[in-house]
Coordinates of C-alpha atoms in Angstrom, one line a residue:
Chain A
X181 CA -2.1 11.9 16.1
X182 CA -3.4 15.3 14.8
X183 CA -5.6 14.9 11.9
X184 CA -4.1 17.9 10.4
X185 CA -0.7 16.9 11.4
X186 CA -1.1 13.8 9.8
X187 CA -2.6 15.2 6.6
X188 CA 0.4 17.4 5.8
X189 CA 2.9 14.2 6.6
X190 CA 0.2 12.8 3.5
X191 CA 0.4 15.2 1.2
X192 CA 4.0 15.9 1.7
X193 CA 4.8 12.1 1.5
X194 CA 2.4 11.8 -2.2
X195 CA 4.3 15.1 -3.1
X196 CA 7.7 13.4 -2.6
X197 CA 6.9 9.9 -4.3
X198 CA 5.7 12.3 -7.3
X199 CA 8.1 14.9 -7.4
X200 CA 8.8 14.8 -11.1
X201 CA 6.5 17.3 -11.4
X202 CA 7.5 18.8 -14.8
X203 CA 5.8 15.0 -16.5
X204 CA 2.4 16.3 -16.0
X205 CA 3.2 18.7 -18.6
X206 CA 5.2 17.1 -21.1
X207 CA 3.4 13.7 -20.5
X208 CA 6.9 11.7 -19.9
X209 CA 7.8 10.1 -16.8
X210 CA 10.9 9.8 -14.9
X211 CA 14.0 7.6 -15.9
X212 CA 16.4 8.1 -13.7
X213 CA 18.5 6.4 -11.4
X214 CA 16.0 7.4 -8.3
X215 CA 13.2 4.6 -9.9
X216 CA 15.6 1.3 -9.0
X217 CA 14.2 1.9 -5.8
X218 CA 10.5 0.9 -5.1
X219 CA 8.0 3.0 -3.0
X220 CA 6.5 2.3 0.3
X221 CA 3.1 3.1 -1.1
X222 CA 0.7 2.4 -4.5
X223 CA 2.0 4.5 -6.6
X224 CA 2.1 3.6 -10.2
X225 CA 5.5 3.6 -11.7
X226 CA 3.9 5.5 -15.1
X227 CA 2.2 8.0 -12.9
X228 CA 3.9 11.3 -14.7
X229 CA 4.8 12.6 -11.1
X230 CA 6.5 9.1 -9.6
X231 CA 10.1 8.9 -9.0
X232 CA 10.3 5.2 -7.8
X233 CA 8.9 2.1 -8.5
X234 CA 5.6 0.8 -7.4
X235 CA 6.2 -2.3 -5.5
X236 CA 3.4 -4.3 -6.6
X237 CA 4.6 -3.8 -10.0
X238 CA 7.6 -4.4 -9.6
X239 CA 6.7 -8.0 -7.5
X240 CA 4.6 -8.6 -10.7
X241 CA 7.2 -8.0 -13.5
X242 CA 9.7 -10.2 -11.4
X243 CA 7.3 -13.1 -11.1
X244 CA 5.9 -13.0 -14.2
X245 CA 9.0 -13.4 -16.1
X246 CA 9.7 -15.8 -19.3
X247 CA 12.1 -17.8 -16.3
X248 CA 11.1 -17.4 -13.0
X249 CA 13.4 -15.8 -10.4
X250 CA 12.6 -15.6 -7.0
X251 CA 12.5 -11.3 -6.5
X252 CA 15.2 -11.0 -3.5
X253 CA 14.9 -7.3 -4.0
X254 CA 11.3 -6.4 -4.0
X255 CA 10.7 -8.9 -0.8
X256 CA 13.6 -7.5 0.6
X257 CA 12.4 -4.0 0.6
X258 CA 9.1 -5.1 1.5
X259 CA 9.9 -6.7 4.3
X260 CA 11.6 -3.6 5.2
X261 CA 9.0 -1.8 5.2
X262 CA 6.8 -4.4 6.9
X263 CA 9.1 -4.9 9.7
X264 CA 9.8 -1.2 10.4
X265 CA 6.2 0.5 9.7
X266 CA 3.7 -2.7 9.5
X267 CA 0.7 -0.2 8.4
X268 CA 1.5 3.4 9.4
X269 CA 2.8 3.2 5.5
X270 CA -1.1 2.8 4.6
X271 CA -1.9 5.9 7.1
X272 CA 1.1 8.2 6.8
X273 CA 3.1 7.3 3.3
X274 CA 0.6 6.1 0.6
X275 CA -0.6 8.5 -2.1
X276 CA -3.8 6.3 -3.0
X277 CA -4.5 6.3 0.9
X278 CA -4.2 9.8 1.0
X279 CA -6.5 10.0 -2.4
X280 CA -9.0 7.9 -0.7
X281 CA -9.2 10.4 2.6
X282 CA -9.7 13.6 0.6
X283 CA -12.7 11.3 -1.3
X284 CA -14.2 10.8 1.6
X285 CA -14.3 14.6 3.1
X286 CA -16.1 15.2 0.1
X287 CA -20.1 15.3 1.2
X288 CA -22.0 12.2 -0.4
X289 CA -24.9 10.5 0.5
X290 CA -24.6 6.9 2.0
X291 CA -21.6 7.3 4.5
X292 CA -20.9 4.7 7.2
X293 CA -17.9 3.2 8.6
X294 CA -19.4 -0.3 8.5
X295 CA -21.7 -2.7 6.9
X296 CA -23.1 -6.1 7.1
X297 CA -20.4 -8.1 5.3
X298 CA -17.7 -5.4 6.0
X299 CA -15.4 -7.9 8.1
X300 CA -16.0 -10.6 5.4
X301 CA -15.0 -8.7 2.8
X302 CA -11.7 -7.7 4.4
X303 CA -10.3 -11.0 3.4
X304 CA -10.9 -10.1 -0.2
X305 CA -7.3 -8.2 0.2
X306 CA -5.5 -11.4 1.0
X307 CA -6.7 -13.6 -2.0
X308 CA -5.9 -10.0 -3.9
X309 CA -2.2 -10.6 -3.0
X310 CA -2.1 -14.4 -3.2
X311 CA -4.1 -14.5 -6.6
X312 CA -4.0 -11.4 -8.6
X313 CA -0.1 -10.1 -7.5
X314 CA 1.3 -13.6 -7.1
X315 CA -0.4 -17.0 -8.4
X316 CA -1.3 -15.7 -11.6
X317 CA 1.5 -13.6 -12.6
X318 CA 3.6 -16.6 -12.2
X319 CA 1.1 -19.1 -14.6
X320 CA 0.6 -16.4 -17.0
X321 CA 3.8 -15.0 -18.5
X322 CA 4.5 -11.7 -18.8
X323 CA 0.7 -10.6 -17.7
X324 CA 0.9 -8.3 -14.5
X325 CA -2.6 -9.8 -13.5
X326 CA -3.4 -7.0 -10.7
X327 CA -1.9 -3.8 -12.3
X328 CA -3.5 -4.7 -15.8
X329 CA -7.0 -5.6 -14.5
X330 CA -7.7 -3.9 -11.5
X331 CA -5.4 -1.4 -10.3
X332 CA -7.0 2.0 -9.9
X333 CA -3.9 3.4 -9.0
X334 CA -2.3 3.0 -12.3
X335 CA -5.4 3.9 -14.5
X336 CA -5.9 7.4 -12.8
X337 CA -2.1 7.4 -13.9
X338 CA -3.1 6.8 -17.3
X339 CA -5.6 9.7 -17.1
X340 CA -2.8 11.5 -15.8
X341 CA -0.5 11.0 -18.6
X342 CA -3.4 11.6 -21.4
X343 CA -4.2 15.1 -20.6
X344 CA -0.7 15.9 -22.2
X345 CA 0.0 13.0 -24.4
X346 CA -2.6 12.7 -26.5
X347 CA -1.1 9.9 -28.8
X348 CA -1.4 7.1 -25.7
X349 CA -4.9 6.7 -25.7
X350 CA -5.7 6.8 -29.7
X351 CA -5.3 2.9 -29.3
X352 CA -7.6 2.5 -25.9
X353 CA -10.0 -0.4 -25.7
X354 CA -12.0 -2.4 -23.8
X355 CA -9.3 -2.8 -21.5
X356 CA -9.6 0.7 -20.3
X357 CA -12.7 0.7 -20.5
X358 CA -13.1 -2.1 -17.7
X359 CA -10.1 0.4 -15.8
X360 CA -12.4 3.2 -16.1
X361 CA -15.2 0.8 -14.6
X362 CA -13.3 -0.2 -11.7
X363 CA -12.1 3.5 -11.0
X364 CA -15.3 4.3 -10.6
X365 CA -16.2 1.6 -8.5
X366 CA -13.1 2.4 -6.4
X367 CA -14.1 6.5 -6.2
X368 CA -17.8 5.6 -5.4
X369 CA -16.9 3.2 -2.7
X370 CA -14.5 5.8 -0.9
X371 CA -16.9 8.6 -1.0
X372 CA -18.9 6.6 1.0
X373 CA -16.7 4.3 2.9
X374 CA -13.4 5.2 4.4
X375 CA -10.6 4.2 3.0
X376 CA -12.5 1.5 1.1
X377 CA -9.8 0.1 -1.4
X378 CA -7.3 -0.4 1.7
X379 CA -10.3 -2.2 3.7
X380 CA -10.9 -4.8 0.9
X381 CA -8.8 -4.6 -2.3
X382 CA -5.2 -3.3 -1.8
X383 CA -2.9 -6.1 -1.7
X384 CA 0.1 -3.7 -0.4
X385 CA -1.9 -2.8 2.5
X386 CA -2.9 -7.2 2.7
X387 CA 0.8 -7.6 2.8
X388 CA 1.8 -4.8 5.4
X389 CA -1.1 -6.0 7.6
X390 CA 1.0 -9.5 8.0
X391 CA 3.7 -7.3 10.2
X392 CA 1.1 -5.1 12.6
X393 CA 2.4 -7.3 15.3
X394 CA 6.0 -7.7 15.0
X395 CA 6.4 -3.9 13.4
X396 CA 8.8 -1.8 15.4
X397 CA 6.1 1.2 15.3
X398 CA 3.2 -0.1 17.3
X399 CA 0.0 1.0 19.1
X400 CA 0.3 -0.1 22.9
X401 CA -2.7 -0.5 25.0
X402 CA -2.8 0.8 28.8
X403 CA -5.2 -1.9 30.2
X404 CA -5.2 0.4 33.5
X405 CA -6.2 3.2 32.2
X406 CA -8.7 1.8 29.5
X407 CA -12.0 2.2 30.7
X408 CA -13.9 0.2 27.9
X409 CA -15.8 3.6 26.6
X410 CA -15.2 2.9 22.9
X411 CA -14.8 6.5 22.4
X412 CA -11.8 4.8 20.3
X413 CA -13.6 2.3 18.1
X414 CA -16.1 5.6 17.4
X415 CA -13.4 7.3 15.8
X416 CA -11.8 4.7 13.9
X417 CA -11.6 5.0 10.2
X418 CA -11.3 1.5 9.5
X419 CA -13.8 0.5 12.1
X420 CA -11.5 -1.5 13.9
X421 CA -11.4 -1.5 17.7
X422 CA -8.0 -0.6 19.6
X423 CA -9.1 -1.7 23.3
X424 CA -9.7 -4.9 22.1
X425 CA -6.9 -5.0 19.4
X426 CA -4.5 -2.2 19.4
X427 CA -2.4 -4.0 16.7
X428 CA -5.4 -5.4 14.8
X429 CA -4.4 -5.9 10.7
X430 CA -6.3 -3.8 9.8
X431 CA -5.7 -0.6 11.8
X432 CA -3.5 1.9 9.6
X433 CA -1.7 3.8 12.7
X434 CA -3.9 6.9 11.8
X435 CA -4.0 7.7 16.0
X436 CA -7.2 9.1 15.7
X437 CA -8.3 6.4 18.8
X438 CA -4.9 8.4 20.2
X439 CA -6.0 11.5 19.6
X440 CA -9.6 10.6 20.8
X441 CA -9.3 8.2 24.0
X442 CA -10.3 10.7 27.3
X443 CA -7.8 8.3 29.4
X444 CA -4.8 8.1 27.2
X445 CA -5.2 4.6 27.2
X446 CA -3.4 4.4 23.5
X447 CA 0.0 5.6 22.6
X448 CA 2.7 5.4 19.9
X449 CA 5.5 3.2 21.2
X450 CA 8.9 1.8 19.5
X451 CA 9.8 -1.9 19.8
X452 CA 12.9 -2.2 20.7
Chain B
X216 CA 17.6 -24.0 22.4
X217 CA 14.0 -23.8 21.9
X218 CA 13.4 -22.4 18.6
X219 CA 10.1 -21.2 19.2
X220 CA 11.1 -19.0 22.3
X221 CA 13.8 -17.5 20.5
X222 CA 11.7 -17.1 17.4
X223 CA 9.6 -14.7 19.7
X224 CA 11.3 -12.6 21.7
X225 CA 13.4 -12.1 18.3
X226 CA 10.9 -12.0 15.2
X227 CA 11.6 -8.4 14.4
X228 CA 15.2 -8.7 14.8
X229 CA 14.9 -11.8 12.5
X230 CA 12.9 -10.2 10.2
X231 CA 14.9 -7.5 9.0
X232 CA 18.2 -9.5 8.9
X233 CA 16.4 -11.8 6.6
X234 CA 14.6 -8.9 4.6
X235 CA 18.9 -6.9 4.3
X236 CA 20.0 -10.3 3.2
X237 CA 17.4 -10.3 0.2
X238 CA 18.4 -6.8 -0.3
X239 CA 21.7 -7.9 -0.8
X240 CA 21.4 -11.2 -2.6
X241 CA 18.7 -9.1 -4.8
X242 CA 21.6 -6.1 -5.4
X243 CA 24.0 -8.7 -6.1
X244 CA 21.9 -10.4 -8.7
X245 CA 21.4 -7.6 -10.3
X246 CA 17.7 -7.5 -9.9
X247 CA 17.2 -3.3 -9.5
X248 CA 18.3 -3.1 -13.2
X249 CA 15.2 -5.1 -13.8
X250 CA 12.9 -3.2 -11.3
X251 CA 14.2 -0.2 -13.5
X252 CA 13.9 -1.0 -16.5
X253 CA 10.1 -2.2 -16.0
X254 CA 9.7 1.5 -14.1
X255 CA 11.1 4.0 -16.5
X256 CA 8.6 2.6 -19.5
X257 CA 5.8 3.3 -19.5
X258 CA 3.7 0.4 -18.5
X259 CA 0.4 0.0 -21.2
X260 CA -0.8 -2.7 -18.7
X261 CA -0.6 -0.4 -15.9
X262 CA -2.8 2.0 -17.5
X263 CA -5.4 0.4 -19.0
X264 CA -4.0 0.3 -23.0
X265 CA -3.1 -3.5 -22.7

């Protein structure tokens, strides 16, 4: 895939999930019908621009509930998703991902793809999901565990909403403080490392990974016409390597080993 | 039938017909009411106010 192709499929897909575009300027967000629905990507529900719901919040609010119901409708539509995109949402549909590759264009000293540690810290996602979205959500009542303490997503939402409504964030605290901390954290890391909250924080990405090999959009392998060169693996953002696994968890569909293999080893293809 | 085989050459298949009959069961229940009435507030744990 194009890299420029697949930047305007980006913005246009953040633009969409954000459309109410007037909340930026009168710091309210959406409340119509539109936000039953949740998202394919993180996008905080009380971003000023979103129009649906973020599904990670929305798992959270249904598990941590005064009396737990199992959330048929968020798994539902997340399975969805999973089935039918696996991780192309992460490359193609998510407005953090997409925040996260304009980051990294931007000149800063430090880059590399990779890292002693980087493959064990890619578990970090899982425990993430398991722990932070679902464990403790449903121990501690009414405490969205993720969103509240480490979600960048939803604090650059509440910077978002505080350039026009000033009366928010005359109570901040420590809370926001620790949000702002983490931001940080989140910005630093992705100047230097590509897509570095997807690698080893995002739990939706944790969750999509689970469906990379039963997903009906895949990334087949040519064995015959793979000549081992690793001209693929050179041009992976997430430093994964498609000759060995084209369908690896942790590849988000980008194509860039696509667009880069000299044999067209790699293609798109549609399970049927 | 061996489950396993036909758990394979059918996981995608299974997959969504399980993930349209939460769908259903969670449109039935009622539960996008609750997805929106968490979304259209704003969320002060979301964004850092507590």
């Amino acid at each position: 895939m194009d890299k420029k192709k697949r930047f305007w499929i980006q913005g246009i897909a953040a633009l969409l999930q954000n459309a109410n575009w007037k909340g930026f300027f009168t710091g309210k967000i959406y409340t119509g019908p539109v936000k039953t629905v949740c998202v394919p990507g993180l996008n905080c529900y009380s971003c000023p621009g979103a129009v649906g719901a973020c599904p990670i919040g929305s798992l959270q609010n249904s598990l941590s509930g005064f009396r737990f119901k199992f959330p048929y409708y968020v798994v539902g539509i997340l399975l969805f998703f999973g089935a039918l995109l696996g991780r192309a949402i992460c490359g193609f549909l998510c407005p953090f991902g997409f925040l996260q590759d304009l980051l990294h264009k931007i000149p800063f000293p430090g880059k590399r793809r990779t890292f002693k540690g980087d493959r064990a810290l890619r578990y970090v996602k899982y425990v993430v999901l398991i722990g932070l979205v679902v464990v403790l959500p449903i121990l501690i009542k009414l405490t969205p565990v993720y969103c509240k303490y480490l979600c960048p997503s939803g604090t650059l939402s509440g910077m978002l909403l505080s350039l026009s409504n000033r009366e928010l964030f005359q109570v901040v605290g420590a809370l926001f403080t620790w949000k702002v901390g983490v931001l940080s954290a989140v910005i630093i890391t992705c100047l230097m490392i590509p897509r570095a909250f997807c690698r080893y924080l995002c739990p939706l990405g944790a969750w999509y990974g689970l469906f990379q090999k039963i997903s009906v959009v895949k990334i087949t392998l040519d064995k015959e016409k793979c000549t081992g060169c690793k001209t693929c693996l050179s041009h992976c953002d997430m430093y994964v390597d498609p000759s060995c696994q084209p369908n690896s968890a942790e590849c988000i569909r980008c194509g860039a080993c696509i667009h880069a293999c000299p044999t067209k080893a790699l293609q798109y293809s549609i399970k049927r | 039938m061996n489950w396993s085989i036909f758990w394979e050459k059918n996981k995608t298949k299974l997959v969504f017909i399980i993930a349209i009959l939460l769908l259903v069961a969670g449109i039935v229940t009622g539960q996008p009411q609750v997805v929106w009435t968490k979304a259209s507030k704003i969320c002060l744990e979301c964004i850092g106010i507590g």
